[in-house]
PDB file of C-alpha atoms (C1' of nucleotides) in Angstrom:
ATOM      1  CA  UNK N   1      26.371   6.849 -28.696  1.00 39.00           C
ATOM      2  CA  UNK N   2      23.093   7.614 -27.127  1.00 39.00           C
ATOM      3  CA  UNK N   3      24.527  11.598 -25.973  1.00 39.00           C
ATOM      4  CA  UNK N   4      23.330  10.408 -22.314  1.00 41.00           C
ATOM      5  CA  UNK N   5      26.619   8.937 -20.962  1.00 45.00           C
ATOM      6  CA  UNK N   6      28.287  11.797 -18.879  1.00 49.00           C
ATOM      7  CA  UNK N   7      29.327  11.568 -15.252  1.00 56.00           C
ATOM      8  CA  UNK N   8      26.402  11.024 -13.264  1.00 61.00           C
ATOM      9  CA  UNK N   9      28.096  12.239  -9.908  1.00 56.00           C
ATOM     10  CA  UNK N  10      29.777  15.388 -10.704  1.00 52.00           C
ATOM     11  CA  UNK N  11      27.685  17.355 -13.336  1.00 51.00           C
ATOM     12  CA  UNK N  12      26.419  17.093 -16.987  1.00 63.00           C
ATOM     13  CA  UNK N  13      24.536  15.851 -19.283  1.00 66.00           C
ATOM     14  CA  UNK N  14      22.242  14.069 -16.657  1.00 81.00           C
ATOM     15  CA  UNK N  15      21.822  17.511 -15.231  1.00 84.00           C
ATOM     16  CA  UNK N  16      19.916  18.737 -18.459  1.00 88.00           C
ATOM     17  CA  UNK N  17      17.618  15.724 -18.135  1.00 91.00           C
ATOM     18  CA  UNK N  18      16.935  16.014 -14.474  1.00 93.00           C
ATOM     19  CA  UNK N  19      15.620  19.440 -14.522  1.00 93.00           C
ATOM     20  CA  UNK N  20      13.382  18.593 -17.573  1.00 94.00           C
ATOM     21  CA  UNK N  21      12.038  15.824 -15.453  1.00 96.00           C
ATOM     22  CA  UNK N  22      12.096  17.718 -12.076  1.00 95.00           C
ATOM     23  CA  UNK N  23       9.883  20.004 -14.401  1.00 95.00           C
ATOM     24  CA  UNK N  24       7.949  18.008 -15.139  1.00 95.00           C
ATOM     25  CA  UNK N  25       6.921  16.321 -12.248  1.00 95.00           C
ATOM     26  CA  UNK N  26       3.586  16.904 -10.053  1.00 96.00           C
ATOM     27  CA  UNK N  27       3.672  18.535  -6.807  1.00 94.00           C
ATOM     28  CA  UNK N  28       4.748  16.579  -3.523  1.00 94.00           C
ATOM     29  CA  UNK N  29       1.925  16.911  -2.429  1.00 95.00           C
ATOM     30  CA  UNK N  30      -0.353  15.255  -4.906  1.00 96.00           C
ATOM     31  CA  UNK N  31       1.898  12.536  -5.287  1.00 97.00           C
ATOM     32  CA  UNK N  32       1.319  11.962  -1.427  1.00 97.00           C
ATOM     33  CA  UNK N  33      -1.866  11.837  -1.748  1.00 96.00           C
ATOM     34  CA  UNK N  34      -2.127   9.499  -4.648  1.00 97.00           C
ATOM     35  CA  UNK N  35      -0.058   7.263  -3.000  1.00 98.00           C
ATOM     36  CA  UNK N  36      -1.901   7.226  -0.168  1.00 97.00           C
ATOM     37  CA  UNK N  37      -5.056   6.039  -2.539  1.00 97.00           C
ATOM     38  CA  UNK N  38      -3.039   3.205  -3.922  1.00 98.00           C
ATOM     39  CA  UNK N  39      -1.837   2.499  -0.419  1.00 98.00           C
ATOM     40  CA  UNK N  40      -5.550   1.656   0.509  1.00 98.00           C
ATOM     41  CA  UNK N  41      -5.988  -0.430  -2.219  1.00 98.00           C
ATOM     42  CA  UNK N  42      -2.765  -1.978  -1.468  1.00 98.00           C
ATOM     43  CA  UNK N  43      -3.962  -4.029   1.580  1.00 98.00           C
ATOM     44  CA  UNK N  44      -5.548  -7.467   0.967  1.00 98.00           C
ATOM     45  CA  UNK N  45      -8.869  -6.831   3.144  1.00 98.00           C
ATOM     46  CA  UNK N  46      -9.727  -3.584   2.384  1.00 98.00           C
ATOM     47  CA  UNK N  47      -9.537  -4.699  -1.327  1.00 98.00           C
ATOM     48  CA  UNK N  48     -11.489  -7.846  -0.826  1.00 98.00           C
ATOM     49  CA  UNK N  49     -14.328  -4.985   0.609  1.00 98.00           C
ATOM     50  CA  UNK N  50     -14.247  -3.151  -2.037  1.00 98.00           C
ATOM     51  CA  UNK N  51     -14.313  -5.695  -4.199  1.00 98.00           C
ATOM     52  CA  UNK N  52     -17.210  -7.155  -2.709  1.00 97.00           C
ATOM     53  CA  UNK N  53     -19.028  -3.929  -2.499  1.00 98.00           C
ATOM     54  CA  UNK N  54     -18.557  -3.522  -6.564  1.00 97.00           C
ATOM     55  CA  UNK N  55     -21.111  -6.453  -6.591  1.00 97.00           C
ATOM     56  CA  UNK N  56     -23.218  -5.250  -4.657  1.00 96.00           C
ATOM     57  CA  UNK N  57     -23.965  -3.249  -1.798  1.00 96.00           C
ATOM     58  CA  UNK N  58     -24.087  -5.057   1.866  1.00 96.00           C
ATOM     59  CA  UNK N  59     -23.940  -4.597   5.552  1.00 96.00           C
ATOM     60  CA  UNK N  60     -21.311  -4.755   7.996  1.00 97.00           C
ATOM     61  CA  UNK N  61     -21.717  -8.558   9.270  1.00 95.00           C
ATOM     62  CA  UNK N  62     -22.118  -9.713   5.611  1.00 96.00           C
ATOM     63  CA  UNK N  63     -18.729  -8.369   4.656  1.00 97.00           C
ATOM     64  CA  UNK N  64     -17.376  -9.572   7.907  1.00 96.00           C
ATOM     65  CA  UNK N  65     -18.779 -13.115   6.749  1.00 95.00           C
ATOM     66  CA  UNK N  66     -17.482 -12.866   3.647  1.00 96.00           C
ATOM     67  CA  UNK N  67     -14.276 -12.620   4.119  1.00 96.00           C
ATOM     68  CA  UNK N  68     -14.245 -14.408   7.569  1.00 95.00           C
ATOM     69  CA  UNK N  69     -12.522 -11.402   9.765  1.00 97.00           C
ATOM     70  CA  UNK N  70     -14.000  -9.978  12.608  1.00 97.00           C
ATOM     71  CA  UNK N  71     -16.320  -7.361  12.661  1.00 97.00           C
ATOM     72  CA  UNK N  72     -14.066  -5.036  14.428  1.00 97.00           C
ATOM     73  CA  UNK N  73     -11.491  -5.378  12.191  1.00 98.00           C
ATOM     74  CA  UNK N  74     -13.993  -5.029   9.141  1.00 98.00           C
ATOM     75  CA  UNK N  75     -15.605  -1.901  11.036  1.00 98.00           C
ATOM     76  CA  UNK N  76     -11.955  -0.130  11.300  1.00 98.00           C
ATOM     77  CA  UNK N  77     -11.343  -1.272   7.858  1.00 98.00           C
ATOM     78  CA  UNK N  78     -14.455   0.361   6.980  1.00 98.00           C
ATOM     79  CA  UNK N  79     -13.137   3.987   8.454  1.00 98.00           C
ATOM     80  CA  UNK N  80     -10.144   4.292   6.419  1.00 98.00           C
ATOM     81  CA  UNK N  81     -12.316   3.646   3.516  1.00 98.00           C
ATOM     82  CA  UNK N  82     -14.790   6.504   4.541  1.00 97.00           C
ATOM     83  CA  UNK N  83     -12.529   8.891   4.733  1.00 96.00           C
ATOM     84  CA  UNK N  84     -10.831   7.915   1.484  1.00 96.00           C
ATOM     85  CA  UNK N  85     -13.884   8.634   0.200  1.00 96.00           C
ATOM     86  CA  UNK N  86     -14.060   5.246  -1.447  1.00 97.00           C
ATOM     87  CA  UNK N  87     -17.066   4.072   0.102  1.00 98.00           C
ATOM     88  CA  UNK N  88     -20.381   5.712   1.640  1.00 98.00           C
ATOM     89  CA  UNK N  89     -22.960   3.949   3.303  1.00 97.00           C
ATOM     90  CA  UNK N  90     -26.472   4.602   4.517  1.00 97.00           C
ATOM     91  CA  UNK N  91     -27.923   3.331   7.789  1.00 95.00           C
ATOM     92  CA  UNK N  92     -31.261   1.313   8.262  1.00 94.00           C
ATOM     93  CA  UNK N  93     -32.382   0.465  11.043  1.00 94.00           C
ATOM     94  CA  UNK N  94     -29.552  -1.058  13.119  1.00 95.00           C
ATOM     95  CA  UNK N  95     -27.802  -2.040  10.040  1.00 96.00           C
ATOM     96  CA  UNK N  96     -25.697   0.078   7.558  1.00 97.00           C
ATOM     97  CA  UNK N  97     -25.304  -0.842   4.049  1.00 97.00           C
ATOM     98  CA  UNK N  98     -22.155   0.213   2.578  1.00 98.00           C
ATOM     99  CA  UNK N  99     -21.208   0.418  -0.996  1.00 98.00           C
ATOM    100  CA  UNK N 100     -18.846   2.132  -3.415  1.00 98.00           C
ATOM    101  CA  UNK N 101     -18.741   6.200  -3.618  1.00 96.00           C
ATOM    102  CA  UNK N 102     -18.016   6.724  -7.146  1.00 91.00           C
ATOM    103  CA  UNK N 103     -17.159   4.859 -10.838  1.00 91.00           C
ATOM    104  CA  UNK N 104     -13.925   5.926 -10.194  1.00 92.00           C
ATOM    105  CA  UNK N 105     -13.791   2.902  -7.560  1.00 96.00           C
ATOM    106  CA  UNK N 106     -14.037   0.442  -9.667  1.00 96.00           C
ATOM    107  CA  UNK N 107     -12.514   1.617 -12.404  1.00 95.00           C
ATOM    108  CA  UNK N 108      -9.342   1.420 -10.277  1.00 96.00           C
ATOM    109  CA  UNK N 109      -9.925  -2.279  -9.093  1.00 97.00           C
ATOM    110  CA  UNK N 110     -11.108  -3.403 -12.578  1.00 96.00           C
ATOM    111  CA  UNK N 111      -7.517  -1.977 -13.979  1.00 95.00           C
ATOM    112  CA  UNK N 112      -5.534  -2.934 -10.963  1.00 96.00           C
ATOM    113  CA  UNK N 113      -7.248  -7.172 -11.540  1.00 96.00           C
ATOM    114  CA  UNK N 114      -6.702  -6.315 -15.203  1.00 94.00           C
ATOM    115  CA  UNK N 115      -3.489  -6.073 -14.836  1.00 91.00           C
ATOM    116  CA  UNK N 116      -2.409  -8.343 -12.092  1.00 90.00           C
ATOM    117  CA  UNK N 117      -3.949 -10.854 -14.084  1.00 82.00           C
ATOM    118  CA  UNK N 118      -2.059 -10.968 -17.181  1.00 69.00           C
ATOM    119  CA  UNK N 119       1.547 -11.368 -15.831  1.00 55.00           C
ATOM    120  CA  UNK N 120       1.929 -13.893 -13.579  1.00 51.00           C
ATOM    121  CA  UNK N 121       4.034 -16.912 -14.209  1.00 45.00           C
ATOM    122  CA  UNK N 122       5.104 -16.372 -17.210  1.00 40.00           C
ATOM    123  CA  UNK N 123       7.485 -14.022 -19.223  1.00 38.00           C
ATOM    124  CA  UNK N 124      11.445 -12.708 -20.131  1.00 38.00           C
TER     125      UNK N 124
ATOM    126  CA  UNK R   1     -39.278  -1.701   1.960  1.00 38.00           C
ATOM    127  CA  UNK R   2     -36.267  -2.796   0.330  1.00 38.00           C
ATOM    128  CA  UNK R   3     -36.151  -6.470   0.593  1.00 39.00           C
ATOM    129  CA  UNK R   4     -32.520  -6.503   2.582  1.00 41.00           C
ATOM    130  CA  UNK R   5     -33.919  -6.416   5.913  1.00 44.00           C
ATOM    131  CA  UNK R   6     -33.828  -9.249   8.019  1.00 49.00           C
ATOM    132  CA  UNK R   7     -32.061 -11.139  11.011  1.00 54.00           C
ATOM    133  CA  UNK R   8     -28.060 -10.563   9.905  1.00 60.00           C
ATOM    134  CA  UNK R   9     -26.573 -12.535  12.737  1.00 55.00           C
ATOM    135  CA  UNK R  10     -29.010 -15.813  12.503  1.00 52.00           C
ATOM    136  CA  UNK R  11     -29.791 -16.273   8.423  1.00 51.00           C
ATOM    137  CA  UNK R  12     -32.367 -15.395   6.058  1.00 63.00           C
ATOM    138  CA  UNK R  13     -32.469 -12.637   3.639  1.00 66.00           C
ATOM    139  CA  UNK R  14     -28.698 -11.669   3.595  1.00 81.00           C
ATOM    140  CA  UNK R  15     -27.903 -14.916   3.096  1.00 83.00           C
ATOM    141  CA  UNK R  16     -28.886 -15.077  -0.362  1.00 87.00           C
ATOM    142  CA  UNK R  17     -27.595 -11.819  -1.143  1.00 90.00           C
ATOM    143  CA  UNK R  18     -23.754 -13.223   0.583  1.00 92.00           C
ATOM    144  CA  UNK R  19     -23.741 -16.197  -1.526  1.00 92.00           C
ATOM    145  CA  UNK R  20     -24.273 -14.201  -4.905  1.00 93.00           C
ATOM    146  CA  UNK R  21     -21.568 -11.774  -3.331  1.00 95.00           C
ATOM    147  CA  UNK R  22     -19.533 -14.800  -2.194  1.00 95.00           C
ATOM    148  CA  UNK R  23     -20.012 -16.691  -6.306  1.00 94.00           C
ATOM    149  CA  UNK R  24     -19.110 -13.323  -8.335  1.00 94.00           C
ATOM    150  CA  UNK R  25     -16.237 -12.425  -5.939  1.00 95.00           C
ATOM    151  CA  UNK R  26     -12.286 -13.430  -7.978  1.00 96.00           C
ATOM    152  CA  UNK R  27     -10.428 -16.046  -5.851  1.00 94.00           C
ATOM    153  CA  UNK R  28      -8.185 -14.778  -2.763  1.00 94.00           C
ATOM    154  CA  UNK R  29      -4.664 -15.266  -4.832  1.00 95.00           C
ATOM    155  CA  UNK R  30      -6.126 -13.044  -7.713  1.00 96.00           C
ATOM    156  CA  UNK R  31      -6.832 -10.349  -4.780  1.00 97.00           C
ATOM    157  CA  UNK R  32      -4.028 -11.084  -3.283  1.00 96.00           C
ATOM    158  CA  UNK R  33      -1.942 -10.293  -6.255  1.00 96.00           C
ATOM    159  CA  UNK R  34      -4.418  -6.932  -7.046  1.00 97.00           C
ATOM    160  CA  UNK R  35      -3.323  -6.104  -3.409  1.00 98.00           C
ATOM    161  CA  UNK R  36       0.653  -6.705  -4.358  1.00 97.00           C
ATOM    162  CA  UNK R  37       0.446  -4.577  -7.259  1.00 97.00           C
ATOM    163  CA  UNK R  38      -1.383  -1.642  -5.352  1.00 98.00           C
ATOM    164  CA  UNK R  39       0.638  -1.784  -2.080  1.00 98.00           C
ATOM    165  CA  UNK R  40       3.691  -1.063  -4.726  1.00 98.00           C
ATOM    166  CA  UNK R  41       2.083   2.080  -6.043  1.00 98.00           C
ATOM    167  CA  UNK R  42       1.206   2.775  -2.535  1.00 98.00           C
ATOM    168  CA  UNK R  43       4.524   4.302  -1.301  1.00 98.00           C
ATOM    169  CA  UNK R  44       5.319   7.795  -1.902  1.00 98.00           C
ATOM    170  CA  UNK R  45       8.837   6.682  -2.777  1.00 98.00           C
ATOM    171  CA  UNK R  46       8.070   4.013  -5.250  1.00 98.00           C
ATOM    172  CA  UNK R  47       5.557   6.361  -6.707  1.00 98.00           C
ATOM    173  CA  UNK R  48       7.687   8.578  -7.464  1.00 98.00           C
ATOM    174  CA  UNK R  49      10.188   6.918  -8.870  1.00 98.00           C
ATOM    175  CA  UNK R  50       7.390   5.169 -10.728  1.00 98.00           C
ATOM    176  CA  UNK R  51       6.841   8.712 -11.781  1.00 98.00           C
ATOM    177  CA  UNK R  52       9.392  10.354 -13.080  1.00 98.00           C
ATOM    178  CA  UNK R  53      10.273   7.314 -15.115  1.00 98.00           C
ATOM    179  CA  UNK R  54       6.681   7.881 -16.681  1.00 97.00           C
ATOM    180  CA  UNK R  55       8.346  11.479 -17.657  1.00 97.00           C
ATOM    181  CA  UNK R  56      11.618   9.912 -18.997  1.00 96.00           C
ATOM    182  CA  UNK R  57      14.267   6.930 -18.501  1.00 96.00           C
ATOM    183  CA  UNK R  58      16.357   7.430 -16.246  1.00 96.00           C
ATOM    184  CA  UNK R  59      19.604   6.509 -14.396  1.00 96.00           C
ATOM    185  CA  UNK R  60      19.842   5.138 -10.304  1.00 97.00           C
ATOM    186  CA  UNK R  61      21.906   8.079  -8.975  1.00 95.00           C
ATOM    187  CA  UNK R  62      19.716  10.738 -11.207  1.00 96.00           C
ATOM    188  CA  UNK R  63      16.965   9.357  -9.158  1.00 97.00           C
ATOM    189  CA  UNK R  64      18.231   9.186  -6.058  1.00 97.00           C
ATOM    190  CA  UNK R  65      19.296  13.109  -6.658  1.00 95.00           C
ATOM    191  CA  UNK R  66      15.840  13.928  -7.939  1.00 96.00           C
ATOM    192  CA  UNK R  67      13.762  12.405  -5.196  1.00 96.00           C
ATOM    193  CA  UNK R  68      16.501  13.364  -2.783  1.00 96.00           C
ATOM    194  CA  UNK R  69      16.888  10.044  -1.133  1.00 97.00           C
ATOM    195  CA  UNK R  70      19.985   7.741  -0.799  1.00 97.00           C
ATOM    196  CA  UNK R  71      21.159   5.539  -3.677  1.00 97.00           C
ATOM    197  CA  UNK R  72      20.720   2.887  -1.231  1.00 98.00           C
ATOM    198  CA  UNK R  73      17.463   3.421  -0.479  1.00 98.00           C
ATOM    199  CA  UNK R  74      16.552   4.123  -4.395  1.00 98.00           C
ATOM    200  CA  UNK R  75      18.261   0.850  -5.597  1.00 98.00           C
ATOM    201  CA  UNK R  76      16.163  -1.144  -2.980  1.00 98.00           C
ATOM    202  CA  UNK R  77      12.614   0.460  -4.027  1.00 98.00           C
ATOM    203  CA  UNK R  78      13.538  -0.245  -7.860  1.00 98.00           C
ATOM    204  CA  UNK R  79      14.382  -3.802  -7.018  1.00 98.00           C
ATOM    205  CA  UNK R  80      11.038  -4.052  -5.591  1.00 98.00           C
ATOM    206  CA  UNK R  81       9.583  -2.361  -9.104  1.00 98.00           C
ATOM    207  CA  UNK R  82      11.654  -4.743 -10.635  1.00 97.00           C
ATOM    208  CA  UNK R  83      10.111  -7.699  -9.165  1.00 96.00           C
ATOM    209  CA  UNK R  84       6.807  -6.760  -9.387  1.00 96.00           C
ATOM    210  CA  UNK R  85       7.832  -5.937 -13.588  1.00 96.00           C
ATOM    211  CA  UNK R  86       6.803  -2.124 -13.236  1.00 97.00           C
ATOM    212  CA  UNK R  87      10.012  -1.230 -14.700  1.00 98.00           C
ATOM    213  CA  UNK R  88      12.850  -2.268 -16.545  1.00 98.00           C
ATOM    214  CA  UNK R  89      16.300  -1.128 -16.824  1.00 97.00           C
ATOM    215  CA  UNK R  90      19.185  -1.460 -19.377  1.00 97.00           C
ATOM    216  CA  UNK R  91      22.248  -1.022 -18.627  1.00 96.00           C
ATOM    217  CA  UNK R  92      24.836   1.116 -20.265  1.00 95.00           C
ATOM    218  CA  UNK R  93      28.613   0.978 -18.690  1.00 95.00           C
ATOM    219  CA  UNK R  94      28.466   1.375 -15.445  1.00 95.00           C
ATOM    220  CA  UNK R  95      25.013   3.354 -15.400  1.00 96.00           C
ATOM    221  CA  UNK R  96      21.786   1.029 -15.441  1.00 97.00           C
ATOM    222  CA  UNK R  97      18.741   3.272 -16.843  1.00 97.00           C
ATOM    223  CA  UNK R  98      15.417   2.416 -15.789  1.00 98.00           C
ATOM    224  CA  UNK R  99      12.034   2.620 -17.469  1.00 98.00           C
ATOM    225  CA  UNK R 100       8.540   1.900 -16.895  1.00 98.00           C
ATOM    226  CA  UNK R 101       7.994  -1.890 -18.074  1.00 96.00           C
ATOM    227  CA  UNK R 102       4.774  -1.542 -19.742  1.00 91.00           C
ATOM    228  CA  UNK R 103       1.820   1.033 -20.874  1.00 91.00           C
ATOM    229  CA  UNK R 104      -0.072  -0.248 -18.422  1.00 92.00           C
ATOM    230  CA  UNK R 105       2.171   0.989 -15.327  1.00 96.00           C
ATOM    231  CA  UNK R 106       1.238   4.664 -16.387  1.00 96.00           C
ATOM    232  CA  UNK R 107      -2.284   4.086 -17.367  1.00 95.00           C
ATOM    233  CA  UNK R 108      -2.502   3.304 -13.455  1.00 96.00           C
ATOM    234  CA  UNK R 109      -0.344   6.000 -12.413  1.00 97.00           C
ATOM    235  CA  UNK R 110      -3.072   8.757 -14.607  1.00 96.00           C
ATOM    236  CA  UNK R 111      -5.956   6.759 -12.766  1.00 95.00           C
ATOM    237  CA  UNK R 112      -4.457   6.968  -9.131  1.00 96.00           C
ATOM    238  CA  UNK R 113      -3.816  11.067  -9.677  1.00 96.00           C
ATOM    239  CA  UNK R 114      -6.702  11.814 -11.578  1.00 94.00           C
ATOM    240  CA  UNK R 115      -8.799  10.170  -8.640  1.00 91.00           C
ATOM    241  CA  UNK R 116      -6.804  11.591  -6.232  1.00 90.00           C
ATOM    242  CA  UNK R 117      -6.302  14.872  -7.674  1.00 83.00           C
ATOM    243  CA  UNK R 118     -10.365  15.805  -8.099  1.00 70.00           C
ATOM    244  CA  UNK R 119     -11.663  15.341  -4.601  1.00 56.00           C
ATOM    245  CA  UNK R 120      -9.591  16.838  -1.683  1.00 51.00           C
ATOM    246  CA  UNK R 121     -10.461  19.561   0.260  1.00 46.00           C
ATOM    247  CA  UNK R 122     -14.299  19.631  -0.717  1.00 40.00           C
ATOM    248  CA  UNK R 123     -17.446  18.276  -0.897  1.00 38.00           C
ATOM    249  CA  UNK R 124     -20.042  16.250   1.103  1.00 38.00           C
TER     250      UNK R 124
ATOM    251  C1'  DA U   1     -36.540   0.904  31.448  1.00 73.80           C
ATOM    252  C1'  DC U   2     -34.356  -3.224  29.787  1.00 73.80           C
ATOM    253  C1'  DA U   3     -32.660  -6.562  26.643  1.00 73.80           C
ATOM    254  C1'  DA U   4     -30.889  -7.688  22.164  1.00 73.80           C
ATOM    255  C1'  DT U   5     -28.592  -6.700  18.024  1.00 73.80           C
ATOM    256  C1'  DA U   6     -25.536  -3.988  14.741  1.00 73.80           C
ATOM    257  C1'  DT U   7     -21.910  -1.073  14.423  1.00 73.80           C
ATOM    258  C1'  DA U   8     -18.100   1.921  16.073  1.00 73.80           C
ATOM    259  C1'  DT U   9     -14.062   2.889  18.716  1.00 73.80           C
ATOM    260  C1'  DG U  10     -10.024   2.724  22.260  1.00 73.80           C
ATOM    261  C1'  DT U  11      -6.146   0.043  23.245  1.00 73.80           C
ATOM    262  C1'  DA U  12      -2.407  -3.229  22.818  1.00 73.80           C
ATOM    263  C1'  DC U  13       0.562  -5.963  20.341  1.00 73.80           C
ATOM    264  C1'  DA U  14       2.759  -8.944  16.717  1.00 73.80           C
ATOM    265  C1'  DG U  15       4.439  -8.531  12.308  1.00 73.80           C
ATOM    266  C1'  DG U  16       5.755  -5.873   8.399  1.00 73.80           C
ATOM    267  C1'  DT U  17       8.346  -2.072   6.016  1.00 73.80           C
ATOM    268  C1'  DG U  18      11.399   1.676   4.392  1.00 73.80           C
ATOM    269  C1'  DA U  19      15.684   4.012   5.235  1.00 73.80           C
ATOM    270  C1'  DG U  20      20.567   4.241   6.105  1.00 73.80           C
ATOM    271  C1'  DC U  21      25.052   2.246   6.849  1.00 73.80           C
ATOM    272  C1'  DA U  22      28.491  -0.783   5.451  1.00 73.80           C
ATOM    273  C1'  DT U  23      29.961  -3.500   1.975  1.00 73.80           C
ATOM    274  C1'  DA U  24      29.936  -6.363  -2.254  1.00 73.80           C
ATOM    275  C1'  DT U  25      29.773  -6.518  -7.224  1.00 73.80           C
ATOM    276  C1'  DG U  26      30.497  -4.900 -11.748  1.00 73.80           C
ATOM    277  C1'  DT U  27      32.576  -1.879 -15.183  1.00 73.80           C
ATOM    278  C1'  DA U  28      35.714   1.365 -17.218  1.00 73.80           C
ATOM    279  C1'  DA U  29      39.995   3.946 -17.245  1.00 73.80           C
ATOM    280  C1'  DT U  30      44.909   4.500 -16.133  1.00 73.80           C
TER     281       DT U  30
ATOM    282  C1'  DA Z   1      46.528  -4.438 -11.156  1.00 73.80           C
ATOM    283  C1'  DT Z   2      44.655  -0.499  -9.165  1.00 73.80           C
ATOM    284  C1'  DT Z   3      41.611   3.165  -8.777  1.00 73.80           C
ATOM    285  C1'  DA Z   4      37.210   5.324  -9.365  1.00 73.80           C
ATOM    286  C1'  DC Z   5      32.554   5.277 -10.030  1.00 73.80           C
ATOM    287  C1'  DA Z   6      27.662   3.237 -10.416  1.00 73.80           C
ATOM    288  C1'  DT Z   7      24.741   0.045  -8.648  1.00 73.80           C
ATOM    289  C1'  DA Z   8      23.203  -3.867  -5.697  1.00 73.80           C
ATOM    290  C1'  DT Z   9      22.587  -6.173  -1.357  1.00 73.80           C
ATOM    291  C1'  DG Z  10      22.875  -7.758   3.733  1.00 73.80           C
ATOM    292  C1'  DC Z  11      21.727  -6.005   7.965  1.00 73.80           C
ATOM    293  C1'  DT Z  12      19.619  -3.273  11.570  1.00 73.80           C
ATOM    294  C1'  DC Z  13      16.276  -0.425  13.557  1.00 73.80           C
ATOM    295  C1'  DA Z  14      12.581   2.963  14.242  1.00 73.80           C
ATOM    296  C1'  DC Z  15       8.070   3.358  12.760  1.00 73.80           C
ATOM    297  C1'  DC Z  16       3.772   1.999  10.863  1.00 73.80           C
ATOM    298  C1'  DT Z  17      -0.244  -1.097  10.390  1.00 73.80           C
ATOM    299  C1'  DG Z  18      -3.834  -4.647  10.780  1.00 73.80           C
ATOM    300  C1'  DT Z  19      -6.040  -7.509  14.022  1.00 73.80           C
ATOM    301  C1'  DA Z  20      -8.382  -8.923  18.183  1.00 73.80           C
ATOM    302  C1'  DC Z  21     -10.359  -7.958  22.617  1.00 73.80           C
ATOM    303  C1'  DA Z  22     -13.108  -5.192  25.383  1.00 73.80           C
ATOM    304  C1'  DT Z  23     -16.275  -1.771  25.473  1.00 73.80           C
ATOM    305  C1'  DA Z  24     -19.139   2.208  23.934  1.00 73.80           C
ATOM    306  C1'  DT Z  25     -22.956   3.868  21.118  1.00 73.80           C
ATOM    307  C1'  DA Z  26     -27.158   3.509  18.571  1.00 73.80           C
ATOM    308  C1'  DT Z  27     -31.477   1.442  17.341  1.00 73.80           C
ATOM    309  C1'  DT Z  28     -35.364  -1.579  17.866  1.00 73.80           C
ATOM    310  C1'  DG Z  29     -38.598  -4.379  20.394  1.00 73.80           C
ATOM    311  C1'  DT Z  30     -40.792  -5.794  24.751  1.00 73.80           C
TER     312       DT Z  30
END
DNA sequence: ACAATATATGTACAGGTGAGCATATGTAAT
DNA sequence: ATTACATATGCTCACCTGTACATATATTGT
């Protein structure tokens, strides 16, 4: 009917598709590390941060405010997002004003709301 | 010099700056659910899985043989893709082939590896 | 030098998470 | 009905992760 039944265990027709796929697909390694960008945006505070930081920039005890954690916790949340290179930050004085690195940023959280918006309740 | 300075622990200047922040920023179950959907991308199993079906539909044990992982293991992480509608599967006899559930699942997939793919080992 | 404030970091721990094993369910063939 | 195969699910466990507490570092003012 649709020439893709076959025996999946043994050998066959899958075969011919997996290795077009297995062709296809991007290295390990890149796929690691993409994952491990999602995975940043993947955890409630860090997103709230760089959410927040799309609006503006601000300093460490703002955020902290914000979203009511503490400022270690913001500070250590702040690390992993340095060396994702999602946000940079320049120091004044005793304070340090962080904000987003790059378009790319928010480009991300803009599609990621986008589409965590639509489907919800609804559907099927 | 640039207007932000000012007492962060007590009040004053930030203030005004936190509670524009605090009006523009999307309620915490719209972030939360932004969060959902990235933490999903954010495994290198999921996201590739998530992958490959971008490259073709495809069936649980073909998967499980391309990412070399146990059909077990497979058939839990696509539950999880299920739930979260990233993919959907027909089923055909006794094999169930999966597909990415809408154009919007690979739009985020190109994002995530274009962003991760451009800055790695250089810069700054 | 000392005090005060802002931020960063080391450590510990509770809670979460992915993988495998065993097993259940569903489907087709004999 | 029985067997074989594909997939789903309950359970367990090792590992990871985010937070708070305590403390270190840096900067400014007195």
């Amino acid at each position: 009917m649709s020439g893709l039944e076959g025996n999946c265990e043994v050998h066959n027709p899958h075969d011919e598709l997996c290795d077009r796929i297995a062709e296809k697909l991007p290295e390990e390694s890149q796929i690691a590390r993409a994952a491990e960008l999602f995975k940043v945006f993947g955890d409630p505070t860090r997103l709230k941060i760089l959410t927040l930081l799309s609006i503006s920039e601000c300093c460490v005890c703002d955020i902290a405010k914000l979203i009511d954690l503490s400022q270690s916790a913001v500070s250590h949340q702040l690390r992993i997002l340095r060396q994702t290179r999602l946000v940079k930050y320049r120091k004044q004085g005793k304070e340090a004003f962080y904000s987003l690195d790059d378009e790319h940023v928010s480009e991300i959280l803009s599609l990621g709301f986008e589409h965590a918006g639509e489907e919800q309740g609804g559907g099927r």
